[in-house]
Amino acid sequence: MSDCIFCKIANGEIPSEFLYEDERVVAFRDLNPQAPVHVLVVPKDHHENFVDDVPAETLASMERAVAAVTRETGIAETGFRCIMNTGAAAGQTVMHLHMHVLGGAPLGEGLIPS
Ligand code: AMP
């Protein structure tokens, strides 16, 4: 999508440092980190959210990206949280599917941040 910021980052139109890249997804650090490690895993193809006809291969790549990034940043051992905000009421502000990967500090026990 021409006016989508994550399309532009994922396809290299806006330069970014990738912690992981394969043919279907990229991973890069969040601009406004909410934890010591806060990485976004983003498909190269545009899907609005997790239930927008995302191919199984893309979901598999997202899983590989999470595994690689958490290993690389040292949070695979300590634990991490994956979040996909879906829709405005859930706090989704960028309407291009992305998974937040957060860790590096205690994140609290609740599902819903206060
Ligand atoms: P969400 O609120 O779930 O849609 O998350 C969007 C996330 O994208 C927020 O955490 C933003 O800080 C992050 N973000 C927005 N623009 C950029 C950018 N250019 N580079 C990295 N992260 C970004």
PDB file of N, CA and C in Angstrom, residues 17-89:
ATOM      1  N   GLU A  17      17.223  -0.498  10.272  1.00  0.00           N
ATOM      2  CA  GLU A  17      18.136  -1.590  10.618  1.00  0.00           C
ATOM      3  C   GLU A  17      17.302  -2.808  11.004  1.00  0.00           C
ATOM      4  N   PHE A  18      17.445  -3.879  10.240  1.00  0.00           N
ATOM      5  CA  PHE A  18      16.660  -5.085  10.503  1.00  0.00           C
ATOM      6  C   PHE A  18      17.430  -6.029  11.423  1.00  0.00           C
ATOM      7  N   LEU A  19      16.746  -6.519  12.446  1.00  0.00           N
ATOM      8  CA  LEU A  19      17.334  -7.561  13.304  1.00  0.00           C
ATOM      9  C   LEU A  19      17.121  -8.924  12.672  1.00  0.00           C
ATOM     10  N   TYR A  20      16.143  -9.014  11.777  1.00  0.00           N
ATOM     11  CA  TYR A  20      15.849 -10.270  11.082  1.00  0.00           C
ATOM     12  C   TYR A  20      15.197  -9.898   9.754  1.00  0.00           C
ATOM     13  N   GLU A  21      15.519 -10.672   8.718  1.00  0.00           N
ATOM     14  CA  GLU A  21      14.829 -10.512   7.440  1.00  0.00           C
ATOM     15  C   GLU A  21      14.830 -11.841   6.708  1.00  0.00           C
ATOM     16  N   ASP A  22      13.681 -12.195   6.153  1.00  0.00           N
ATOM     17  CA  ASP A  22      13.643 -13.282   5.171  1.00  0.00           C
ATOM     18  C   ASP A  22      12.766 -12.811   4.022  1.00  0.00           C
ATOM     19  N   GLU A  23      12.350 -13.712   3.144  1.00  0.00           N
ATOM     20  CA  GLU A  23      11.612 -13.269   1.962  1.00  0.00           C
ATOM     21  C   GLU A  23      10.220 -12.739   2.281  1.00  0.00           C
ATOM     22  N   ARG A  24       9.730 -13.007   3.494  1.00  0.00           N
ATOM     23  CA  ARG A  24       8.346 -12.622   3.827  1.00  0.00           C
ATOM     24  C   ARG A  24       8.210 -11.596   4.935  1.00  0.00           C
ATOM     25  N   VAL A  25       9.166 -11.522   5.845  1.00  0.00           N
ATOM     26  CA  VAL A  25       9.027 -10.612   6.989  1.00  0.00           C
ATOM     27  C   VAL A  25      10.345  -9.910   7.315  1.00  0.00           C
ATOM     28  N   VAL A  26      10.200  -8.815   8.071  1.00  0.00           N
ATOM     29  CA  VAL A  26      11.370  -8.149   8.663  1.00  0.00           C
ATOM     30  C   VAL A  26      11.074  -7.926  10.147  1.00  0.00           C
ATOM     31  N   ALA A  27      12.131  -7.633  10.905  1.00  0.00           N
ATOM     32  CA  ALA A  27      11.976  -7.259  12.305  1.00  0.00           C
ATOM     33  C   ALA A  27      12.892  -6.074  12.576  1.00  0.00           C
ATOM     34  N   PHE A  28      12.353  -5.063  13.230  1.00  0.00           N
ATOM     35  CA  PHE A  28      13.141  -3.866  13.549  1.00  0.00           C
ATOM     36  C   PHE A  28      12.675  -3.311  14.892  1.00  0.00           C
ATOM     37  N   ARG A  29      13.501  -2.461  15.486  1.00  0.00           N
ATOM     38  CA  ARG A  29      13.187  -1.931  16.817  1.00  0.00           C
ATOM     39  C   ARG A  29      12.077  -0.888  16.745  1.00  0.00           C
ATOM     40  N   ASP A  30      11.197  -0.917  17.756  1.00  0.00           N
ATOM     41  CA  ASP A  30      10.121   0.066  17.837  1.00  0.00           C
ATOM     42  C   ASP A  30      10.722   1.449  18.116  1.00  0.00           C
ATOM     43  N   LEU A  31      10.157   2.437  17.440  1.00  0.00           N
ATOM     44  CA  LEU A  31      10.591   3.833  17.585  1.00  0.00           C
ATOM     45  C   LEU A  31      10.389   4.352  19.010  1.00  0.00           C
ATOM     46  N   ASN A  32       9.390   3.836  19.680  1.00  0.00           N
ATOM     47  CA  ASN A  32       9.007   4.324  21.018  1.00  0.00           C
ATOM     48  C   ASN A  32       8.933   3.134  21.972  1.00  0.00           C
ATOM     49  N   PRO A  33      10.123   2.592  22.353  1.00  0.00           N
ATOM     50  CA  PRO A  33      10.137   1.306  23.066  1.00  0.00           C
ATOM     51  C   PRO A  33       9.434   1.354  24.421  1.00  0.00           C
ATOM     52  N   GLN A  34       8.675   0.311  24.692  1.00  0.00           N
ATOM     53  CA  GLN A  34       7.939   0.182  25.956  1.00  0.00           C
ATOM     54  C   GLN A  34       8.618  -0.797  26.908  1.00  0.00           C
ATOM     55  N   ALA A  35       9.764  -1.313  26.523  1.00  0.00           N
ATOM     56  CA  ALA A  35      10.550  -2.246  27.338  1.00  0.00           C
ATOM     57  C   ALA A  35      11.986  -2.170  26.823  1.00  0.00           C
ATOM     58  N   PRO A  36      12.962  -2.665  27.599  1.00  0.00           N
ATOM     59  CA  PRO A  36      14.349  -2.614  27.125  1.00  0.00           C
ATOM     60  C   PRO A  36      14.527  -3.255  25.744  1.00  0.00           C
ATOM     61  N   VAL A  37      13.818  -4.351  25.498  1.00  0.00           N
ATOM     62  CA  VAL A  37      13.765  -4.915  24.136  1.00  0.00           C
ATOM     63  C   VAL A  37      12.337  -4.754  23.635  1.00  0.00           C
ATOM     64  N   HIS A  38      12.183  -4.051  22.532  1.00  0.00           N
ATOM     65  CA  HIS A  38      10.851  -3.875  21.926  1.00  0.00           C
ATOM     66  C   HIS A  38      11.049  -3.880  20.412  1.00  0.00           C
ATOM     67  N   VAL A  39      10.724  -5.028  19.848  1.00  0.00           N
ATOM     68  CA  VAL A  39      10.953  -5.255  18.415  1.00  0.00           C
ATOM     69  C   VAL A  39       9.603  -5.488  17.749  1.00  0.00           C
ATOM     70  N   LEU A  40       9.488  -5.025  16.511  1.00  0.00           N
ATOM     71  CA  LEU A  40       8.280  -5.266  15.721  1.00  0.00           C
ATOM     72  C   LEU A  40       8.604  -6.259  14.616  1.00  0.00           C
ATOM     73  N   VAL A  41       7.769  -7.278  14.484  1.00  0.00           N
ATOM     74  CA  VAL A  41       7.896  -8.251  13.390  1.00  0.00           C
ATOM     75  C   VAL A  41       6.793  -7.923  12.388  1.00  0.00           C
ATOM     76  N   VAL A  42       7.206  -7.642  11.152  1.00  0.00           N
ATOM     77  CA  VAL A  42       6.298  -7.045  10.171  1.00  0.00           C
ATOM     78  C   VAL A  42       6.389  -7.782   8.831  1.00  0.00           C
ATOM     79  N   PRO A  43       5.273  -8.272   8.315  1.00  0.00           N
ATOM     80  CA  PRO A  43       5.295  -8.893   6.981  1.00  0.00           C
ATOM     81  C   PRO A  43       5.599  -7.868   5.891  1.00  0.00           C
ATOM     82  N   LYS A  44       6.236  -8.324   4.831  1.00  0.00           N
ATOM     83  CA  LYS A  44       6.522  -7.439   3.696  1.00  0.00           C
ATOM     84  C   LYS A  44       5.253  -7.139   2.911  1.00  0.00           C
ATOM     85  N   ASP A  45       4.349  -8.113   2.801  1.00  0.00           N
ATOM     86  CA  ASP A  45       3.074  -7.878   2.123  1.00  0.00           C
ATOM     87  C   ASP A  45       2.124  -7.166   3.082  1.00  0.00           C
ATOM     88  N   HIS A  46       1.241  -6.368   2.491  1.00  0.00           N
ATOM     89  CA  HIS A  46       0.316  -5.610   3.339  1.00  0.00           C
ATOM     90  C   HIS A  46      -0.879  -6.467   3.742  1.00  0.00           C
ATOM     91  N   HIS A  47      -1.027  -6.658   5.050  1.00  0.00           N
ATOM     92  CA  HIS A  47      -2.242  -7.234   5.642  1.00  0.00           C
ATOM     93  C   HIS A  47      -2.602  -6.308   6.789  1.00  0.00           C
ATOM     94  N   GLU A  48      -3.879  -5.985   6.889  1.00  0.00           N
ATOM     95  CA  GLU A  48      -4.261  -4.997   7.905  1.00  0.00           C
ATOM     96  C   GLU A  48      -4.042  -5.537   9.316  1.00  0.00           C
ATOM     97  N   ASN A  49      -4.323  -6.817   9.482  1.00  0.00           N
ATOM     98  CA  ASN A  49      -4.181  -7.397  10.825  1.00  0.00           C
ATOM     99  C   ASN A  49      -4.041  -8.916  10.710  1.00  0.00           C
ATOM    100  N   PHE A  50      -4.021  -9.566  11.865  1.00  0.00           N
ATOM    101  CA  PHE A  50      -3.760 -11.004  11.974  1.00  0.00           C
ATOM    102  C   PHE A  50      -4.804 -11.861  11.246  1.00  0.00           C
ATOM    103  N   VAL A  51      -6.020 -11.340  11.102  1.00  0.00           N
ATOM    104  CA  VAL A  51      -7.092 -12.128  10.479  1.00  0.00           C
ATOM    105  C   VAL A  51      -7.433 -11.616   9.079  1.00  0.00           C
ATOM    106  N   ASP A  52      -6.480 -10.962   8.440  1.00  0.00           N
ATOM    107  CA  ASP A  52      -6.672 -10.424   7.091  1.00  0.00           C
ATOM    108  C   ASP A  52      -5.994 -11.351   6.068  1.00  0.00           C
ATOM    109  N   ASP A  53      -6.486 -12.598   6.005  1.00  0.00           N
ATOM    110  CA  ASP A  53      -6.013 -13.550   4.984  1.00  0.00           C
ATOM    111  C   ASP A  53      -4.497 -13.646   4.919  1.00  0.00           C
ATOM    112  N   VAL A  54      -3.876 -13.832   6.061  1.00  0.00           N
ATOM    113  CA  VAL A  54      -2.412 -13.920   6.106  1.00  0.00           C
ATOM    114  C   VAL A  54      -1.997 -15.347   5.741  1.00  0.00           C
ATOM    115  N   PRO A  55      -1.144 -15.521   4.722  1.00  0.00           N
ATOM    116  CA  PRO A  55      -0.736 -16.873   4.336  1.00  0.00           C
ATOM    117  C   PRO A  55      -0.003 -17.602   5.475  1.00  0.00           C
ATOM    118  N   ALA A  56      -0.181 -18.901   5.512  1.00  0.00           N
ATOM    119  CA  ALA A  56       0.474 -19.712   6.546  1.00  0.00           C
ATOM    120  C   ALA A  56       1.994 -19.533   6.500  1.00  0.00           C
ATOM    121  N   GLU A  57       2.538 -19.364   5.297  1.00  0.00           N
ATOM    122  CA  GLU A  57       4.001 -19.195   5.170  1.00  0.00           C
ATOM    123  C   GLU A  57       4.462 -17.904   5.855  1.00  0.00           C
ATOM    124  N   THR A  58       3.630 -16.873   5.779  1.00  0.00           N
ATOM    125  CA  THR A  58       3.983 -15.603   6.429  1.00  0.00           C
ATOM    126  C   THR A  58       3.937 -15.762   7.945  1.00  0.00           C
ATOM    127  N   LEU A  59       2.918 -16.459   8.434  1.00  0.00           N
ATOM    128  CA  LEU A  59       2.836 -16.695   9.882  1.00  0.00           C
ATOM    129  C   LEU A  59       4.035 -17.519  10.355  1.00  0.00           C
ATOM    130  N   ALA A  60       4.446 -18.480   9.538  1.00  0.00           N
ATOM    131  CA  ALA A  60       5.615 -19.294   9.899  1.00  0.00           C
ATOM    132  C   ALA A  60       6.877 -18.434   9.923  1.00  0.00           C
ATOM    133  N   SER A  61       6.982 -17.511   8.988  1.00  0.00           N
ATOM    134  CA  SER A  61       8.137 -16.606   8.986  1.00  0.00           C
ATOM    135  C   SER A  61       8.123 -15.705  10.211  1.00  0.00           C
ATOM    136  N   MET A  62       6.932 -15.269  10.613  1.00  0.00           N
ATOM    137  CA  MET A  62       6.849 -14.431  11.823  1.00  0.00           C
ATOM    138  C   MET A  62       7.350 -15.209  13.033  1.00  0.00           C
ATOM    139  N   GLU A  63       6.989 -16.470  13.105  1.00  0.00           N
ATOM    140  CA  GLU A  63       7.452 -17.304  14.221  1.00  0.00           C
ATOM    141  C   GLU A  63       8.974 -17.457  14.184  1.00  0.00           C
ATOM    142  N   ARG A  64       9.521 -17.665  12.996  1.00  0.00           N
ATOM    143  CA  ARG A  64      10.987 -17.776  12.877  1.00  0.00           C
ATOM    144  C   ARG A  64      11.655 -16.460  13.283  1.00  0.00           C
ATOM    145  N   ALA A  65      11.034 -15.349  12.897  1.00  0.00           N
ATOM    146  CA  ALA A  65      11.596 -14.035  13.251  1.00  0.00           C
ATOM    147  C   ALA A  65      11.611 -13.852  14.765  1.00  0.00           C
ATOM    148  N   VAL A  66      10.516 -14.220  15.426  1.00  0.00           N
ATOM    149  CA  VAL A  66      10.460 -14.091  16.890  1.00  0.00           C
ATOM    150  C   VAL A  66      11.558 -14.948  17.523  1.00  0.00           C
ATOM    151  N   ALA A  67      11.703 -16.168  17.045  1.00  0.00           N
ATOM    152  CA  ALA A  67      12.731 -17.054  17.603  1.00  0.00           C
ATOM    153  C   ALA A  67      14.121 -16.448  17.416  1.00  0.00           C
ATOM    154  N   ALA A  68      14.393 -15.917  16.227  1.00  0.00           N
ATOM    155  CA  ALA A  68      15.722 -15.368  15.946  1.00  0.00           C
ATOM    156  C   ALA A  68      15.984 -14.105  16.761  1.00  0.00           C
ATOM    157  N   VAL A  69      15.004 -13.218  16.805  1.00  0.00           N
ATOM    158  CA  VAL A  69      15.186 -11.936  17.488  1.00  0.00           C
ATOM    159  C   VAL A  69      15.323 -12.121  19.000  1.00  0.00           C
ATOM    160  N   THR A  70      14.533 -13.012  19.557  1.00  0.00           N
ATOM    161  CA  THR A  70      14.616 -13.211  21.014  1.00  0.00           C
ATOM    162  C   THR A  70      15.941 -13.872  21.399  1.00  0.00           C
ATOM    163  N   ARG A  71      16.438 -14.746  20.522  1.00  0.00           N
ATOM    164  CA  ARG A  71      17.766 -15.334  20.760  1.00  0.00           C
ATOM    165  C   ARG A  71      18.828 -14.236  20.708  1.00  0.00           C
ATOM    166  N   GLU A  72      18.751 -13.421  19.645  1.00  0.00           N
ATOM    167  CA  GLU A  72      19.776 -12.405  19.390  1.00  0.00           C
ATOM    168  C   GLU A  72      19.808 -11.339  20.487  1.00  0.00           C
ATOM    169  N   THR A  73      18.653 -11.012  21.046  1.00  0.00           N
ATOM    170  CA  THR A  73      18.596  -9.949  22.057  1.00  0.00           C
ATOM    171  C   THR A  73      18.709 -10.492  23.482  1.00  0.00           C
ATOM    172  N   GLY A  74      18.796 -11.810  23.613  1.00  0.00           N
ATOM    173  CA  GLY A  74      19.015 -12.401  24.932  1.00  0.00           C
ATOM    174  C   GLY A  74      17.757 -12.608  25.752  1.00  0.00           C
ATOM    175  N   ILE A  75      16.569 -12.421  25.169  1.00  0.00           N
ATOM    176  CA  ILE A  75      15.342 -12.568  25.965  1.00  0.00           C
ATOM    177  C   ILE A  75      14.659 -13.927  25.758  1.00  0.00           C
ATOM    178  N   ALA A  76      15.242 -14.754  24.895  1.00  0.00           N
ATOM    179  CA  ALA A  76      14.663 -16.093  24.710  1.00  0.00           C
ATOM    180  C   ALA A  76      14.692 -16.860  26.020  1.00  0.00           C
ATOM    181  N   GLU A  77      15.770 -16.661  26.780  1.00  0.00           N
ATOM    182  CA  GLU A  77      15.939 -17.383  28.044  1.00  0.00           C
ATOM    183  C   GLU A  77      15.088 -16.778  29.156  1.00  0.00           C
ATOM    184  N   THR A  78      15.067 -15.452  29.213  1.00  0.00           N
ATOM    185  CA  THR A  78      14.441 -14.777  30.360  1.00  0.00           C
ATOM    186  C   THR A  78      12.930 -14.674  30.218  1.00  0.00           C
ATOM    187  N   GLY A  79      12.449 -14.704  28.986  1.00  0.00           N
ATOM    188  CA  GLY A  79      11.014 -14.616  28.745  1.00  0.00           C
ATOM    189  C   GLY A  79      10.653 -13.331  28.019  1.00  0.00           C
ATOM    190  N   PHE A  80       9.567 -13.397  27.283  1.00  0.00           N
ATOM    191  CA  PHE A  80       9.158 -12.233  26.478  1.00  0.00           C
ATOM    192  C   PHE A  80       7.658 -12.324  26.223  1.00  0.00           C
ATOM    193  N   ARG A  81       7.116 -11.234  25.738  1.00  0.00           N
ATOM    194  CA  ARG A  81       5.679 -11.177  25.445  1.00  0.00           C
ATOM    195  C   ARG A  81       5.473 -10.749  23.987  1.00  0.00           C
ATOM    196  N   CYS A  82       4.563 -11.433  23.313  1.00  0.00           N
ATOM    197  CA  CYS A  82       4.197 -11.079  21.939  1.00  0.00           C
ATOM    198  C   CYS A  82       2.779 -10.513  21.951  1.00  0.00           C
ATOM    199  N   ILE A  83       2.613  -9.375  21.296  1.00  0.00           N
ATOM    200  CA  ILE A  83       1.303  -8.707  21.277  1.00  0.00           C
ATOM    201  C   ILE A  83       0.976  -8.299  19.846  1.00  0.00           C
ATOM    202  N   MET A  84      -0.255  -8.574  19.430  1.00  0.00           N
ATOM    203  CA  MET A  84      -0.741  -8.049  18.143  1.00  0.00           C
ATOM    204  C   MET A  84      -2.013  -7.262  18.421  1.00  0.00           C
ATOM    205  N   ASN A  85      -1.901  -5.966  18.515  1.00  0.00           N
ATOM    206  CA  ASN A  85      -3.086  -5.129  18.660  1.00  0.00           C
ATOM    207  C   ASN A  85      -3.883  -5.212  17.364  1.00  0.00           C
ATOM    208  N   THR A  86      -5.175  -5.431  17.490  1.00  0.00           N
ATOM    209  CA  THR A  86      -6.011  -5.630  16.305  1.00  0.00           C
ATOM    210  C   THR A  86      -7.220  -4.717  16.394  1.00  0.00           C
ATOM    211  N   GLY A  87      -7.165  -3.642  15.608  1.00  0.00           N
ATOM    212  CA  GLY A  87      -8.257  -2.680  15.586  1.00  0.00           C
ATOM    213  C   GLY A  87      -8.035  -1.539  16.562  1.00  0.00           C
ATOM    214  N   ALA A  88      -8.729  -0.451  16.290  1.00  0.00           N
ATOM    215  CA  ALA A  88      -8.529   0.785  17.051  1.00  0.00           C
ATOM    216  C   ALA A  88      -8.804   0.595  18.544  1.00  0.00           C
ATOM    217  N   ALA A  89      -9.854  -0.164  18.892  1.00  0.00           N
ATOM    218  CA  ALA A  89     -10.200  -0.334  20.303  1.00  0.00           C
ATOM    219  C   ALA A  89      -9.116  -1.087  21.064  1.00  0.00           C
TER     220      ALA A  89
END
